[in-house]
Short mmCIF file of C-alpha atoms in Angstrom, two decimals:
data_model
loop_
_atom_site.label_atom_id
_atom_site.label_comp_id
_atom_site.label_asym_id
_atom_site.label_seq_id
_atom_site.Cartn_x
_atom_site.Cartn_y
_atom_site.Cartn_z
CA UNK A 5 -140.88 349.35 9.63
CA UNK A 6 -144.27 351.03 9.31
CA UNK A 7 -144.72 354.75 9.96
CA UNK A 8 -147.88 356.81 9.99
CA UNK A 9 -148.09 359.90 7.89
CA UNK A 10 -149.98 362.95 9.04
CA UNK A 11 -153.04 361.83 7.13
CA UNK A 12 -153.13 358.52 8.97
CA UNK A 13 -151.96 356.31 6.16
CA UNK A 14 -149.14 353.93 6.87
CA UNK A 15 -146.07 353.71 4.67
CA UNK A 16 -143.59 350.78 4.63
CA UNK A 17 -140.03 352.05 4.87
CA UNK A 18 -137.16 349.68 4.01
CA UNK A 19 -133.49 350.27 4.57
CA UNK A 20 -131.50 350.46 1.33
CA UNK A 21 -129.85 347.19 0.43
CA UNK A 22 -126.06 347.30 0.34
CA UNK A 23 -124.57 347.20 -3.08
CA UNK A 24 -122.09 344.35 -3.57
CA UNK A 25 -118.61 345.26 -4.70
CA UNK A 26 -118.90 343.32 -7.93
CA UNK A 27 -122.17 345.05 -8.75
CA UNK A 28 -120.69 348.51 -8.69
CA UNK A 29 -121.00 350.28 -11.94
CA UNK A 30 -117.98 350.43 -14.14
CA UNK A 31 -116.85 353.91 -15.10
CA UNK A 32 -117.74 354.77 -18.62
CA UNK A 33 -114.66 354.65 -20.86
CA UNK A 34 -113.49 357.91 -22.30
CA UNK A 35 -113.65 358.59 -26.01
CA UNK A 36 -109.87 358.80 -26.19
CA UNK A 37 -109.43 355.22 -24.94
CA UNK A 38 -111.37 353.91 -27.92
CA UNK A 39 -108.67 355.14 -30.32
CA UNK A 40 -105.72 353.82 -28.26
CA UNK A 41 -104.24 350.43 -29.32
CA UNK A 42 -105.76 347.66 -27.26
CA UNK A 43 -107.88 350.09 -25.40
CA UNK A 44 -111.20 348.53 -26.28
CA UNK A 45 -110.02 345.01 -25.68
CA UNK A 46 -108.41 345.84 -22.35
CA UNK A 47 -111.55 347.71 -21.28
CA UNK A 48 -113.77 344.76 -22.22
CA UNK A 49 -111.42 342.41 -20.41
CA UNK A 50 -111.50 344.65 -17.35
CA UNK A 51 -115.29 344.71 -17.38
CA UNK A 52 -115.46 340.95 -17.77
CA UNK A 53 -113.14 340.44 -14.80
CA UNK A 54 -115.01 343.09 -12.80
CA UNK A 55 -118.46 341.61 -13.35
CA UNK A 56 -117.30 337.94 -13.18
CA UNK A 57 -115.02 337.70 -10.16
CA UNK A 58 -115.40 333.93 -10.00
CA UNK A 59 -114.44 333.36 -13.63
CA UNK A 60 -110.68 333.29 -13.03
CA UNK A 61 -110.79 330.51 -10.41
CA UNK A 62 -113.18 328.51 -12.60
CA UNK A 63 -110.83 328.85 -15.59
CA UNK A 64 -107.83 327.78 -13.51
CA UNK A 65 -109.76 324.76 -12.26
CA UNK A 66 -110.76 323.84 -15.81
CA UNK A 67 -107.15 323.99 -16.99
CA UNK A 68 -106.03 321.88 -14.05
CA UNK A 69 -108.67 319.21 -14.68
CA UNK A 70 -107.80 319.11 -18.38
CA UNK A 71 -104.12 318.64 -17.57
CA UNK A 72 -103.16 321.86 -19.36
CA UNK A 73 -100.78 324.48 -17.96
CA UNK A 74 -102.37 327.66 -16.74
CA UNK A 75 -102.02 330.74 -18.94
CA UNK A 76 -98.85 332.65 -18.09
CA UNK A 77 -97.08 329.64 -16.60
CA UNK A 78 -93.61 328.84 -17.91
CA UNK A 79 -93.65 325.92 -20.28
CA UNK A 80 -90.74 323.54 -20.87
CA UNK A 81 -90.50 322.46 -24.51
CA UNK A 82 -88.45 319.32 -23.87
CA UNK A 83 -89.05 318.67 -20.19
CA UNK A 84 -86.33 317.55 -17.84
CA UNK A 85 -84.74 314.81 -19.93
CA UNK A 86 -82.00 314.17 -17.39
CA UNK A 87 -84.52 313.27 -14.69
CA UNK A 88 -86.24 310.88 -17.08
CA UNK A 89 -82.99 309.18 -18.12
CA UNK A 90 -81.28 309.25 -14.71
CA UNK A 91 -83.86 309.66 -11.94
CA UNK A 92 -82.31 311.70 -9.09
CA UNK A 93 -83.57 309.39 -6.33
CA UNK A 94 -81.68 306.34 -7.61
CA UNK A 95 -78.03 305.36 -7.05
CA UNK A 96 -75.61 304.48 -9.82
CA UNK A 97 -72.68 302.17 -9.01
CA UNK A 98 -73.35 302.91 -5.36
CA UNK A 99 -73.09 306.68 -5.88
CA UNK A 100 -75.57 309.48 -5.90
CA UNK A 101 -76.45 310.88 -9.28
CA UNK A 102 -74.38 314.05 -8.83
CA UNK A 103 -71.26 312.11 -7.79
CA UNK A 104 -71.83 309.57 -10.56
CA UNK A 105 -72.06 312.27 -13.22
CA UNK A 106 -68.87 313.94 -11.98
CA UNK A 107 -67.01 310.61 -12.01
CA UNK A 108 -68.36 309.83 -15.47
CA UNK A 109 -67.20 313.20 -16.82
CA UNK A 110 -63.74 312.76 -15.28
CA UNK A 111 -63.39 309.27 -16.77
CA UNK A 112 -64.45 310.55 -20.19
CA UNK A 113 -61.88 313.36 -20.10
CA UNK A 114 -59.14 310.95 -18.97
CA UNK A 115 -60.03 308.54 -21.78
CA UNK A 116 -59.90 311.32 -24.38
CA UNK A 117 -56.50 312.47 -23.08
CA UNK A 118 -55.20 308.90 -23.25
CA UNK A 119 -56.44 308.43 -26.82
CA UNK A 120 -54.91 311.72 -27.95
CA UNK A 121 -51.61 310.87 -26.25
CA UNK A 122 -51.43 307.43 -27.83
CA UNK A 123 -52.26 308.83 -31.25
CA UNK A 124 -49.58 311.51 -30.92
CA UNK A 125 -47.01 308.95 -29.75
CA UNK A 126 -47.72 306.56 -32.59
CA UNK A 127 -47.61 309.38 -35.13
CA UNK A 128 -44.28 310.60 -33.76
CA UNK A 129 -42.83 307.11 -33.77
CA UNK A 130 -43.89 306.35 -37.31
CA UNK A 131 -43.03 309.76 -38.72
CA UNK A 132 -39.80 310.54 -36.88
CA UNK A 133 -38.31 307.06 -36.42
CA UNK A 134 -34.67 306.42 -37.28
CA UNK A 135 -34.08 304.76 -40.62
CA UNK A 136 -32.87 301.18 -40.32
CA UNK A 137 -29.44 300.43 -41.88
CA UNK A 138 -30.63 297.56 -44.06
CA UNK A 139 -28.22 295.84 -46.52
CA UNK A 140 -29.94 297.25 -49.61
CA UNK A 141 -29.43 300.82 -48.41
CA UNK A 142 -25.63 300.55 -48.57
CA UNK A 143 -23.34 303.15 -47.05
CA UNK A 144 -21.20 303.18 -43.93
CA UNK A 145 -22.79 303.36 -40.49
CA UNK A 146 -21.39 304.59 -37.19
CA UNK A 147 -22.26 303.25 -33.75
CA UNK A 148 -21.03 301.71 -30.52
CA UNK A 149 -19.18 298.38 -30.48
CA UNK A 150 -19.60 296.10 -27.46
CA UNK A 151 -19.11 292.37 -26.80
CA UNK A 152 -21.09 289.47 -25.28
CA UNK A 153 -21.01 285.68 -25.00
CA UNK A 154 -22.97 284.40 -28.04
CA UNK A 155 -24.31 280.96 -27.08
CA UNK A 156 -27.59 280.10 -28.86
CA UNK A 157 -28.54 283.07 -31.02
CA UNK A 158 -31.78 284.21 -32.64
CA UNK A 159 -30.69 282.56 -35.88
CA UNK A 160 -30.82 279.16 -34.17
CA UNK A 161 -27.06 278.46 -34.06
CA UNK A 162 -24.67 277.93 -31.15
CA UNK A 163 -21.36 279.80 -31.06
CA UNK A 164 -18.65 280.16 -28.44
CA UNK A 165 -16.66 283.23 -27.44
CA UNK A 166 -13.96 282.55 -30.05
CA UNK A 167 -16.33 282.69 -33.04
CA UNK A 168 -16.20 285.78 -35.28
CA UNK A 169 -19.88 286.59 -34.97
CA UNK A 170 -22.05 289.62 -34.21
CA UNK A 171 -25.54 290.53 -32.99
CA UNK A 172 -27.30 293.45 -34.68
CA UNK A 173 -29.87 295.76 -33.09
CA UNK A 174 -33.25 294.16 -32.39
CA UNK A 175 -35.07 296.89 -34.34
CA UNK A 176 -32.91 296.24 -37.39
CA UNK A 177 -33.27 292.46 -37.05
CA UNK A 178 -37.07 292.65 -36.69
CA UNK A 179 -37.39 295.11 -39.58
CA UNK A 180 -35.54 292.70 -41.86
CA UNK A 181 -37.69 289.78 -40.67
CA UNK A 182 -40.75 291.13 -42.49
CA UNK A 183 -43.19 289.86 -39.85
CA UNK A 184 -42.01 286.23 -39.95
CA UNK A 185 -42.59 284.70 -36.52
CA UNK A 186 -39.58 282.38 -36.89
CA UNK A 187 -36.34 284.36 -36.35
CA UNK A 188 -34.32 281.55 -37.90
CA UNK A 189 -35.70 282.61 -41.28
CA UNK A 190 -34.51 286.20 -40.94
CA UNK A 191 -32.68 287.33 -44.06
CA UNK A 192 -29.90 288.91 -42.00
CA UNK A 193 -28.83 285.57 -40.54
CA UNK A 194 -25.47 284.63 -42.07
CA UNK A 195 -24.89 288.05 -43.61
CA UNK A 196 -21.33 289.45 -43.35
CA UNK A 197 -20.41 292.82 -41.89
CA UNK A 198 -17.05 294.59 -42.20
CA UNK A 199 -16.38 296.57 -39.04
CA UNK A 200 -13.54 298.74 -37.70
CA UNK A 201 -12.99 300.66 -34.46
CA UNK A 202 -11.95 304.27 -34.14
CA UNK A 203 -8.19 304.29 -33.57
CA UNK A 204 -8.02 300.52 -34.17
CA UNK A 205 -5.59 298.51 -36.23
CA UNK A 206 -7.82 297.53 -39.14
CA UNK A 207 -11.16 296.03 -40.18
CA UNK A 208 -12.55 292.56 -39.59
CA UNK A 209 -15.49 290.60 -40.98
CA UNK A 210 -18.12 289.05 -38.73
CA UNK A 211 -21.27 287.00 -39.35
CA UNK A 212 -24.75 287.96 -38.10
CA UNK A 213 -26.09 285.25 -35.77
CA UNK A 214 -28.21 287.09 -33.19
CA UNK A 215 -30.20 290.18 -32.22
CA UNK A 216 -29.16 292.67 -29.50
CA UNK A 217 -31.91 293.94 -27.20
CA UNK A 218 -29.95 296.88 -25.79
CA UNK A 219 -28.44 298.13 -29.05
CA UNK A 220 -29.47 301.14 -31.08
CA UNK A 221 -30.02 300.63 -34.83
CA UNK A 222 -26.36 301.27 -35.76
CA UNK A 223 -24.74 299.54 -32.76
CA UNK A 224 -23.05 296.12 -32.96
CA UNK A 225 -22.55 293.53 -30.20
CA UNK A 226 -19.49 291.44 -31.08
CA UNK A 227 -18.16 288.17 -29.72
CA UNK A 228 -15.21 288.58 -27.29
CA UNK A 229 -12.76 287.29 -29.91
CA UNK A 230 -13.98 289.79 -32.52
CA UNK A 231 -13.90 292.70 -30.06
CA UNK A 232 -10.30 291.92 -29.05
CA UNK A 233 -9.28 292.22 -32.70
CA UNK A 234 -10.44 295.85 -32.67
CA UNK A 235 -9.78 297.13 -29.12
CA UNK A 236 -8.66 296.09 -25.67
CA UNK A 237 -11.34 294.04 -23.96
CA UNK A 238 -11.03 296.11 -20.77
CA UNK A 239 -12.49 299.14 -22.56
CA UNK A 240 -15.89 297.46 -22.75
CA UNK A 241 -17.24 299.65 -25.56
CA UNK A 242 -15.76 301.75 -28.33
CA UNK A 243 -16.97 303.81 -31.25
CA UNK A 244 -16.69 302.24 -34.68
CA UNK A 245 -18.06 302.13 -38.18
CA UNK A 246 -19.30 299.28 -40.32
CA UNK A 247 -20.91 298.32 -43.62
CA UNK A 248 -22.62 295.34 -45.19
CA UNK A 249 -20.47 293.05 -47.30
#
């Protein structure tokens, strides 16, 4: 806009240009801030951000293009390994990943409990098992006396009810077998046992011809004829004692 002065000369007047926000002058730092830790660096950083407002977006774009995380972002040192090994969008054995992991954990715990239980059972059986009354151990043993019809026994021989024979406990018979698959070769076959019943009239001798599945290690299963020599057959079972001959 042109205006005439009193002397007739024209003067061009222009409106002042607005000052942009980023061009405003930065306050001069105080002398005290120079001696404070980080004061100078923070002031320089503030000035740089103040005078370069577009620098931060440019830096973020540069980091993004370079594939680097932006400063201040949380970084994972190992990444999400679970997602790499078991992607969450897939199904495992027809189950979602969460259900599959729960089932897998439950199966693992159950397997560990089973292993511990079996180990404890085997240890208890081997450590606290009853000692077998083998012939070389000697002594007198006490147990129940019962009777059965012999027939063909584990030693491979046939005997009727009138034979003076006996079947020993299966654990004792198998222990004496020493792992031989043929029971006819068991060293107890043909061995003699002297047995008497509590309150009976005397002792008798019987021959081992069989193994008894339901007998405990010190029980004996006699033929009917042998049992009648010790007690009345109607009693079915009696307490007695015996020893190897």
